[in-house]
mmCIF file with all atom_site columns, C-alpha atoms in Angstrom:
data_model
loop_
_atom_site.group_PDB
_atom_site.id
_atom_site.type_symbol
_atom_site.label_atom_id
_atom_site.label_alt_id
_atom_site.label_comp_id
_atom_site.label_asym_id
_atom_site.label_entity_id
_atom_site.label_seq_id
_atom_site.pdbx_PDB_ins_code
_atom_site.Cartn_x
_atom_site.Cartn_y
_atom_site.Cartn_z
_atom_site.occupancy
_atom_site.B_iso_or_equiv
_atom_site.pdbx_formal_charge
_atom_site.auth_seq_id
_atom_site.auth_comp_id
_atom_site.auth_asym_id
_atom_site.auth_atom_id
_atom_site.pdbx_PDB_model_num
ATOM 1   C CA . ARG A 1 1   ? 0.274   0.301  -0.100 1.00 41.00 ? 1   ARG A CA 1
ATOM 2   C CA . ARG A 1 2   ? 2.710   2.242  0.351  1.00 43.00 ? 2   ARG A CA 1
ATOM 3   C CA . GLY A 1 3   ? 3.134   5.095  -2.152 1.00 46.00 ? 3   GLY A CA 1
ATOM 4   C CA . ARG A 1 4   ? -1.161  4.792  -2.480 1.00 46.00 ? 4   ARG A CA 1
ATOM 5   C CA . PRO A 1 5   ? -2.580  7.018  -0.773 1.00 44.00 ? 5   PRO A CA 1
ATOM 6   C CA . GLY A 1 6   ? -5.361  5.118  1.285  1.00 41.00 ? 6   GLY A CA 1
ATOM 7   C CA . PRO A 1 7   ? -8.896  6.228  2.496  1.00 41.00 ? 7   PRO A CA 1
ATOM 8   C CA . PRO A 1 8   ? -9.160  9.492  4.192  1.00 39.00 ? 8   PRO A CA 1
ATOM 9   C CA . LEU A 1 9   ? -7.859  9.213  7.732  1.00 42.00 ? 9   LEU A CA 1
ATOM 10  C CA . THR A 1 10  ? -7.024  5.762  7.898  1.00 41.00 ? 10  THR A CA 1
ATOM 11  C CA . ILE A 1 11  ? -3.667  4.724  9.218  1.00 43.00 ? 11  ILE A CA 1
ATOM 12  C CA . PRO A 1 12  ? -2.562  1.179  7.871  1.00 43.00 ? 12  PRO A CA 1
ATOM 13  C CA . ARG A 1 13  ? -0.463  -0.652 10.497 1.00 41.00 ? 13  ARG A CA 1
ATOM 14  C CA . ALA A 1 14  ? 3.070   -1.644 9.712  1.00 39.00 ? 14  ALA A CA 1
ATOM 15  C CA . THR A 1 15  ? 4.137   -4.858 8.723  1.00 34.00 ? 15  THR A CA 1
ATOM 16  C CA . PRO A 1 16  ? 6.150   -6.823 11.944 1.00 33.00 ? 16  PRO A CA 1
ATOM 17  C CA . THR A 1 17  ? 9.271   -6.451 9.874  1.00 31.00 ? 17  THR A CA 1
ATOM 18  C CA . GLU A 1 18  ? 9.075   -2.859 9.608  1.00 32.00 ? 18  GLU A CA 1
ATOM 19  C CA . GLU A 1 19  ? 10.806  -0.349 12.135 1.00 37.00 ? 19  GLU A CA 1
ATOM 20  C CA . GLU A 1 20  ? 9.020   -0.849 15.704 1.00 38.00 ? 20  GLU A CA 1
ATOM 21  C CA . THR A 1 21  ? 6.047   -1.900 14.110 1.00 35.00 ? 21  THR A CA 1
ATOM 22  C CA . MET A 1 22  ? 4.924   1.538  14.219 1.00 42.00 ? 22  MET A CA 1
ATOM 23  C CA . VAL A 1 23  ? 1.741   3.404  12.748 1.00 51.00 ? 23  VAL A CA 1
ATOM 24  C CA . GLU A 1 24  ? 2.214   5.100  9.572  1.00 66.00 ? 24  GLU A CA 1
ATOM 25  C CA . ILE A 1 25  ? 1.018   8.661  8.046  1.00 73.00 ? 25  ILE A CA 1
ATOM 26  C CA . ASP A 1 26  ? 0.844   9.219  4.752  1.00 77.00 ? 26  ASP A CA 1
ATOM 27  C CA . PRO A 1 27  ? 2.306   12.119 3.830  1.00 82.00 ? 27  PRO A CA 1
ATOM 28  C CA . GLU A 1 28  ? -0.447  13.557 1.997  1.00 84.00 ? 28  GLU A CA 1
ATOM 29  C CA . CYS A 1 29  ? -2.747  13.193 5.490  1.00 81.00 ? 29  CYS A CA 1
ATOM 30  C CA . ARG A 1 30  ? 0.089   14.821 7.289  1.00 81.00 ? 30  ARG A CA 1
ATOM 31  C CA . ARG A 1 31  ? -0.114  17.709 4.973  1.00 85.00 ? 31  ARG A CA 1
ATOM 32  C CA . MET A 1 32  ? -3.744  18.012 5.316  1.00 86.00 ? 32  MET A CA 1
ATOM 33  C CA . LEU A 1 33  ? -3.853  17.466 9.051  1.00 85.00 ? 33  LEU A CA 1
ATOM 34  C CA . ASP A 1 34  ? -1.205  20.188 9.367  1.00 84.00 ? 34  ASP A CA 1
ATOM 35  C CA . ALA A 1 35  ? -3.370  22.722 7.393  1.00 82.00 ? 35  ALA A CA 1
ATOM 36  C CA . VAL A 1 36  ? -6.664  22.678 9.584  1.00 81.00 ? 36  VAL A CA 1
ATOM 37  C CA . SER A 1 37  ? -6.456  25.904 12.282 1.00 79.00 ? 37  SER A CA 1
ATOM 38  C CA . GLY A 1 38  ? -7.423  23.517 15.217 1.00 83.00 ? 38  GLY A CA 1
ATOM 39  C CA . GLY A 1 39  ? -5.089  20.921 17.040 1.00 85.00 ? 39  GLY A CA 1
ATOM 40  C CA . VAL A 1 40  ? -5.039  17.164 16.061 1.00 90.00 ? 40  VAL A CA 1
ATOM 41  C CA . VAL A 1 41  ? -3.444  14.403 17.460 1.00 90.00 ? 41  VAL A CA 1
ATOM 42  C CA . ILE A 1 42  ? -3.159  10.941 16.357 1.00 92.00 ? 42  ILE A CA 1
ATOM 43  C CA . ILE A 1 43  ? -2.579  8.176  18.822 1.00 93.00 ? 43  ILE A CA 1
ATOM 44  C CA . ASP A 1 44  ? -2.554  4.335  18.377 1.00 93.00 ? 44  ASP A CA 1
ATOM 45  C CA . PRO A 1 45  ? -4.652  1.781  20.343 1.00 91.00 ? 45  PRO A CA 1
ATOM 46  C CA . ASP A 1 46  ? -1.452  1.176  22.693 1.00 92.00 ? 46  ASP A CA 1
ATOM 47  C CA . PHE A 1 47  ? -1.863  5.165  23.674 1.00 92.00 ? 47  PHE A CA 1
ATOM 48  C CA . ASN A 1 48  ? 1.482   5.907  21.603 1.00 93.00 ? 48  ASN A CA 1
ATOM 49  C CA . ILE A 1 49  ? 1.436   9.321  20.054 1.00 91.00 ? 49  ILE A CA 1
ATOM 50  C CA . ARG A 1 50  ? 2.085   9.171  16.157 1.00 90.00 ? 50  ARG A CA 1
ATOM 51  C CA . PHE A 1 51  ? 1.202   12.552 15.124 1.00 89.00 ? 51  PHE A CA 1
ATOM 52  C CA . ILE A 1 52  ? 1.045   16.166 16.023 1.00 88.00 ? 52  ILE A CA 1
ATOM 53  C CA . ASN A 1 53  ? -0.218  18.722 13.656 1.00 89.00 ? 53  ASN A CA 1
ATOM 54  C CA . ARG A 1 54  ? 1.221   22.302 13.253 1.00 88.00 ? 54  ARG A CA 1
ATOM 55  C CA . ALA A 1 55  ? -1.530  23.924 15.475 1.00 85.00 ? 55  ALA A CA 1
ATOM 56  C CA . LEU A 1 56  ? -1.225  21.921 18.685 1.00 84.00 ? 56  LEU A CA 1
ATOM 57  C CA . LYS A 1 57  ? 2.349   21.817 18.382 1.00 84.00 ? 57  LYS A CA 1
ATOM 58  C CA . ALA A 1 58  ? 1.988   25.725 18.464 1.00 82.00 ? 58  ALA A CA 1
ATOM 59  C CA . LEU A 1 59  ? -0.834  25.667 21.045 1.00 76.00 ? 59  LEU A CA 1
ATOM 60  C CA . TRP A 1 60  ? 1.019   23.280 23.768 1.00 75.00 ? 60  TRP A CA 1
ATOM 61  C CA . ARG A 1 61  ? 4.633   24.703 22.259 1.00 79.00 ? 61  ARG A CA 1
ATOM 62  C CA . LEU A 1 62  ? 5.676   20.901 21.696 1.00 79.00 ? 62  LEU A CA 1
ATOM 63  C CA . ASP A 1 63  ? 7.750   19.670 18.812 1.00 72.00 ? 63  ASP A CA 1
ATOM 64  C CA . ASP A 1 64  ? 8.132   16.025 17.140 1.00 66.00 ? 64  ASP A CA 1
ATOM 65  C CA . ALA A 1 65  ? 11.056  15.185 19.077 1.00 71.00 ? 65  ALA A CA 1
ATOM 66  C CA . GLY A 1 66  ? 9.509   15.619 22.868 1.00 76.00 ? 66  GLY A CA 1
ATOM 67  C CA . ALA A 1 67  ? 6.007   14.328 21.529 1.00 84.00 ? 67  ALA A CA 1
ATOM 68  C CA . VAL A 1 68  ? 6.019   11.640 18.969 1.00 87.00 ? 68  VAL A CA 1
ATOM 69  C CA . GLY A 1 69  ? 6.280   8.350  20.837 1.00 87.00 ? 69  GLY A CA 1
ATOM 70  C CA . ARG A 1 70  ? 5.612   8.902  24.061 1.00 89.00 ? 70  ARG A CA 1
ATOM 71  C CA . LYS A 1 71  ? 2.245   8.005  25.949 1.00 92.00 ? 71  LYS A CA 1
ATOM 72  C CA . CYS A 1 72  ? -0.549  10.311 25.567 1.00 89.00 ? 72  CYS A CA 1
ATOM 73  C CA . PHE A 1 73  ? -1.165  10.379 28.991 1.00 89.00 ? 73  PHE A CA 1
ATOM 74  C CA . ASP A 1 74  ? 2.357   11.040 30.121 1.00 87.00 ? 74  ASP A CA 1
ATOM 75  C CA . LEU A 1 75  ? 2.127   14.043 28.039 1.00 84.00 ? 75  LEU A CA 1
ATOM 76  C CA . PHE A 1 76  ? -1.279  15.531 28.040 1.00 79.00 ? 76  PHE A CA 1
ATOM 77  C CA . GLN A 1 77  ? -2.571  14.844 31.799 1.00 76.00 ? 77  GLN A CA 1
ATOM 78  C CA . GLY A 1 78  ? -6.591  15.078 31.675 1.00 76.00 ? 78  GLY A CA 1
ATOM 79  C CA . PRO A 1 79  ? -8.802  14.324 34.386 1.00 80.00 ? 79  PRO A CA 1
ATOM 80  C CA . LEU A 1 80  ? -9.910  10.889 32.318 1.00 84.00 ? 80  LEU A CA 1
ATOM 81  C CA . CYS A 1 81  ? -6.350  9.463  31.971 1.00 85.00 ? 81  CYS A CA 1
ATOM 82  C CA . HIS A 1 82  ? -6.180  5.808  33.598 1.00 87.00 ? 82  HIS A CA 1
ATOM 83  C CA . GLU A 1 83  ? -9.735  5.791  33.939 1.00 89.00 ? 83  GLU A CA 1
ATOM 84  C CA . ILE A 1 84  ? -12.384 3.466  32.329 1.00 89.00 ? 84  ILE A CA 1
ATOM 85  C CA . ALA A 1 85  ? -14.160 6.679  31.085 1.00 89.00 ? 85  ALA A CA 1
ATOM 86  C CA . CYS A 1 86  ? -10.884 8.048  29.323 1.00 90.00 ? 86  CYS A CA 1
ATOM 87  C CA . PRO A 1 87  ? -12.317 8.806  25.809 1.00 89.00 ? 87  PRO A CA 1
ATOM 88  C CA . LEU A 1 88  ? -9.562  6.657  24.286 1.00 89.00 ? 88  LEU A CA 1
ATOM 89  C CA . ASN A 1 89  ? -10.213 3.675  26.482 1.00 91.00 ? 89  ASN A CA 1
ATOM 90  C CA . ARG A 1 90  ? -14.063 4.032  25.041 1.00 94.00 ? 90  ARG A CA 1
ATOM 91  C CA . ILE A 1 91  ? -12.916 3.894  21.430 1.00 93.00 ? 91  ILE A CA 1
ATOM 92  C CA . CYS A 1 92  ? -11.017 0.845  22.593 1.00 91.00 ? 92  CYS A CA 1
ATOM 93  C CA . ARG A 1 93  ? -14.271 -0.585 23.170 1.00 92.00 ? 93  ARG A CA 1
ATOM 94  C CA . GLY A 1 94  ? -15.893 0.162  20.564 1.00 92.00 ? 94  GLY A CA 1
ATOM 95  C CA . GLU A 1 95  ? -17.449 3.717  20.600 1.00 94.00 ? 95  GLU A CA 1
ATOM 96  C CA . GLU A 1 96  ? -16.919 5.412  17.142 1.00 95.00 ? 96  GLU A CA 1
ATOM 97  C CA . ARG A 1 97  ? -16.780 9.040  18.071 1.00 95.00 ? 97  ARG A CA 1
ATOM 98  C CA . ILE A 1 98  ? -16.838 11.166 21.647 1.00 93.00 ? 98  ILE A CA 1
ATOM 99  C CA . SER A 1 99  ? -17.237 14.989 21.960 1.00 89.00 ? 99  SER A CA 1
ATOM 100 C CA . TYR A 1 100 ? -16.483 16.558 25.461 1.00 84.00 ? 100 TYR A CA 1
ATOM 101 C CA . ASP A 1 101 ? -15.154 19.926 27.179 1.00 80.00 ? 101 ASP A CA 1
ATOM 102 C CA . GLU A 1 102 ? -11.997 19.557 29.123 1.00 76.00 ? 102 GLU A CA 1
ATOM 103 C CA . GLU A 1 103 ? -9.371  21.600 31.232 1.00 72.00 ? 103 GLU A CA 1
ATOM 104 C CA . ARG A 1 104 ? -5.980  20.321 29.588 1.00 66.00 ? 104 ARG A CA 1
ATOM 105 C CA . HIS A 1 105 ? -2.657  19.947 31.443 1.00 62.00 ? 105 HIS A CA 1
ATOM 106 C CA . CYS A 1 106 ? 0.626   19.670 29.458 1.00 58.00 ? 106 CYS A CA 1
ATOM 107 C CA . LYS A 1 107 ? 3.621   18.926 30.989 1.00 55.00 ? 107 LYS A CA 1
ATOM 108 C CA . CYS A 1 108 ? 5.495   22.057 29.057 1.00 60.00 ? 108 CYS A CA 1
ATOM 109 C CA . GLY A 1 109 ? 3.067   23.798 31.503 1.00 66.00 ? 109 GLY A CA 1
ATOM 110 C CA . THR A 1 110 ? 0.455   24.911 29.514 1.00 65.00 ? 110 THR A CA 1
ATOM 111 C CA . GLU A 1 111 ? -3.343  24.551 30.706 1.00 67.00 ? 111 GLU A CA 1
ATOM 112 C CA . SER A 1 112 ? -6.220  24.930 28.418 1.00 66.00 ? 112 SER A CA 1
ATOM 113 C CA . THR A 1 113 ? -10.218 24.580 28.684 1.00 70.00 ? 113 THR A CA 1
ATOM 114 C CA . CYS A 1 114 ? -10.610 22.813 25.343 1.00 73.00 ? 114 CYS A CA 1
ATOM 115 C CA . SER A 1 115 ? -13.493 21.484 23.394 1.00 80.00 ? 115 SER A CA 1
ATOM 116 C CA . VAL A 1 116 ? -12.344 17.443 22.311 1.00 84.00 ? 116 VAL A CA 1
ATOM 117 C CA . LEU A 1 117 ? -13.640 15.532 19.389 1.00 89.00 ? 117 LEU A CA 1
ATOM 118 C CA . VAL A 1 118 ? -12.435 11.548 19.500 1.00 93.00 ? 118 VAL A CA 1
ATOM 119 C CA . SER A 1 119 ? -12.998 9.693  16.354 1.00 94.00 ? 119 SER A CA 1
ATOM 120 C CA . ALA A 1 120 ? -11.867 6.171  15.611 1.00 95.00 ? 120 ALA A CA 1
ATOM 121 C CA . LEU A 1 121 ? -9.397  5.271  12.875 1.00 93.00 ? 121 LEU A CA 1
ATOM 122 C CA . ARG A 1 122 ? -9.973  1.739  11.271 1.00 91.00 ? 122 ARG A CA 1
ATOM 123 C CA . ASP A 1 123 ? -7.934  -0.156 8.296  1.00 89.00 ? 123 ASP A CA 1
ATOM 124 C CA . GLU A 1 124 ? -10.101 -1.539 5.316  1.00 88.00 ? 124 GLU A CA 1
ATOM 125 C CA . ALA A 1 125 ? -11.186 -4.340 7.112  1.00 90.00 ? 125 ALA A CA 1
ATOM 126 C CA . GLY A 1 126 ? -12.767 -2.213 10.200 1.00 90.00 ? 126 GLY A CA 1
ATOM 127 C CA . ARG A 1 127 ? -9.805  -3.045 12.471 1.00 91.00 ? 127 ARG A CA 1
ATOM 128 C CA . LEU A 1 128 ? -9.024  -0.042 15.216 1.00 93.00 ? 128 LEU A CA 1
ATOM 129 C CA . THR A 1 129 ? -5.683  1.044  14.224 1.00 91.00 ? 129 THR A CA 1
ATOM 130 C CA . GLY A 1 130 ? -5.999  4.393  15.920 1.00 91.00 ? 130 GLY A CA 1
ATOM 131 C CA . MET A 1 131 ? -7.438  7.215  17.176 1.00 93.00 ? 131 MET A CA 1
ATOM 132 C CA . MET A 1 132 ? -7.745  11.038 15.841 1.00 93.00 ? 132 MET A CA 1
ATOM 133 C CA . GLU A 1 133 ? -8.079  13.685 18.944 1.00 90.00 ? 133 GLU A CA 1
ATOM 134 C CA . SER A 1 134 ? -9.201  17.003 17.569 1.00 88.00 ? 134 SER A CA 1
ATOM 135 C CA . PHE A 1 135 ? -9.380  20.342 19.423 1.00 79.00 ? 135 PHE A CA 1
ATOM 136 C CA . PRO A 1 136 ? -11.038 23.274 17.822 1.00 74.00 ? 136 PRO A CA 1
ATOM 137 C CA . ASP A 1 137 ? -9.350  26.580 18.128 1.00 59.00 ? 137 ASP A CA 1
ATOM 138 C CA . ALA A 1 138 ? -11.938 27.488 20.581 1.00 56.00 ? 138 ALA A CA 1
ATOM 139 C CA . ARG A 1 139 ? -9.143  30.787 21.854 1.00 58.00 ? 139 ARG A CA 1
ATOM 140 C CA . SER A 1 140 ? -11.362 33.324 20.408 1.00 55.00 ? 140 SER A CA 1
ATOM 141 C CA . LEU A 1 141 ? -14.874 31.825 21.814 1.00 57.00 ? 141 LEU A CA 1
ATOM 142 C CA . HIS A 1 142 ? -13.367 31.536 25.045 1.00 58.00 ? 142 HIS A CA 1
ATOM 143 C CA . LYS A 1 143 ? -12.669 35.366 24.582 1.00 66.00 ? 143 LYS A CA 1
ATOM 144 C CA . VAL A 1 144 ? -15.880 36.404 23.687 1.00 66.00 ? 144 VAL A CA 1
ATOM 145 C CA . GLN A 1 145 ? -17.631 34.070 26.580 1.00 69.00 ? 145 GLN A CA 1
ATOM 146 C CA . SER A 1 146 ? -15.135 35.950 29.144 1.00 73.00 ? 146 SER A CA 1
ATOM 147 C CA . ALA A 1 147 ? -15.926 39.171 27.770 1.00 77.00 ? 147 ALA A CA 1
ATOM 148 C CA . LEU A 1 148 ? -19.629 38.542 28.149 1.00 80.00 ? 148 LEU A CA 1
ATOM 149 C CA . LEU A 1 149 ? -19.134 37.522 31.420 1.00 81.00 ? 149 LEU A CA 1
ATOM 150 C CA . ASP A 1 150 ? -17.758 40.380 32.513 1.00 81.00 ? 150 ASP A CA 1
ATOM 151 C CA . SER A 1 151 ? -20.073 43.088 30.362 1.00 84.00 ? 151 SER A CA 1
ATOM 152 C CA . ARG A 1 152 ? -22.712 40.998 32.453 1.00 82.00 ? 152 ARG A CA 1
ATOM 153 C CA . GLU A 1 153 ? -20.953 41.501 36.052 1.00 84.00 ? 153 GLU A CA 1
ATOM 154 C CA . ARG A 1 154 ? -20.883 45.466 35.145 1.00 85.00 ? 154 ARG A CA 1
ATOM 155 C CA . LEU A 1 155 ? -24.391 45.679 33.897 1.00 83.00 ? 155 LEU A CA 1
ATOM 156 C CA . ARG A 1 156 ? -25.596 43.500 37.299 1.00 81.00 ? 156 ARG A CA 1
ATOM 157 C CA . LYS A 1 157 ? -23.046 45.981 39.376 1.00 85.00 ? 157 LYS A CA 1
ATOM 158 C CA . ALA A 1 158 ? -24.405 49.057 37.255 1.00 84.00 ? 158 ALA A CA 1
ATOM 159 C CA . MET A 1 159 ? -28.063 47.960 38.177 1.00 82.00 ? 159 MET A CA 1
ATOM 160 C CA . GLY A 1 160 ? -26.891 48.145 42.027 1.00 78.00 ? 160 GLY A CA 1
ATOM 161 C CA . GLY A 1 161 ? -26.536 44.318 41.792 1.00 65.00 ? 161 GLY A CA 1
ATOM 162 C CA . ASP A 1 162 ? -30.433 43.558 41.578 1.00 58.00 ? 162 ASP A CA 1
ATOM 163 C CA . ARG A 1 163 ? -29.607 39.872 39.916 1.00 57.00 ? 163 ARG A CA 1
ATOM 164 C CA . LYS A 1 164 ? -33.283 39.523 38.925 1.00 57.00 ? 164 LYS A CA 1
ATOM 165 C CA . SER A 1 165 ? -32.855 42.332 36.233 1.00 52.00 ? 165 SER A CA 1
ATOM 166 C CA . VAL A 1 166 ? -29.970 40.828 34.652 1.00 49.00 ? 166 VAL A CA 1
ATOM 167 C CA . VAL A 1 167 ? -30.590 38.124 32.128 1.00 54.00 ? 167 VAL A CA 1
#
């Protein structure tokens, strides 16, 4: 299959004779994922990070050398890591797509509230080959929400603190 692009977002497993039986990502797929404005990380079924796009690298101040090959729970610390409710565990148990919001803490010191979409990646036979976590760029949304809450508080104070008169 090498040299021919596969179906979109399909990650074929390397044969056991290839280096460390790593999951490979087609170069064309890499370019497409790097063009996405939100963060994207590809994780294999053993929770190893196999790809991080440019947007996520910039958001979390990461590079390939410090991230690719590491366990996702070693680099990104979420409240569901090592839990049965971990979205990646749920994907491994058969769910196809999961969406949620959470606080993420990266070992580089960055913290972020983010929306997360986790999707199963399967080969042509339907076997799970990996998972894709995507983090839509919600920074502008969070700024608007924060400004709205600030404005609401200022209005409440201007009206003498009467909560009933502020929606």
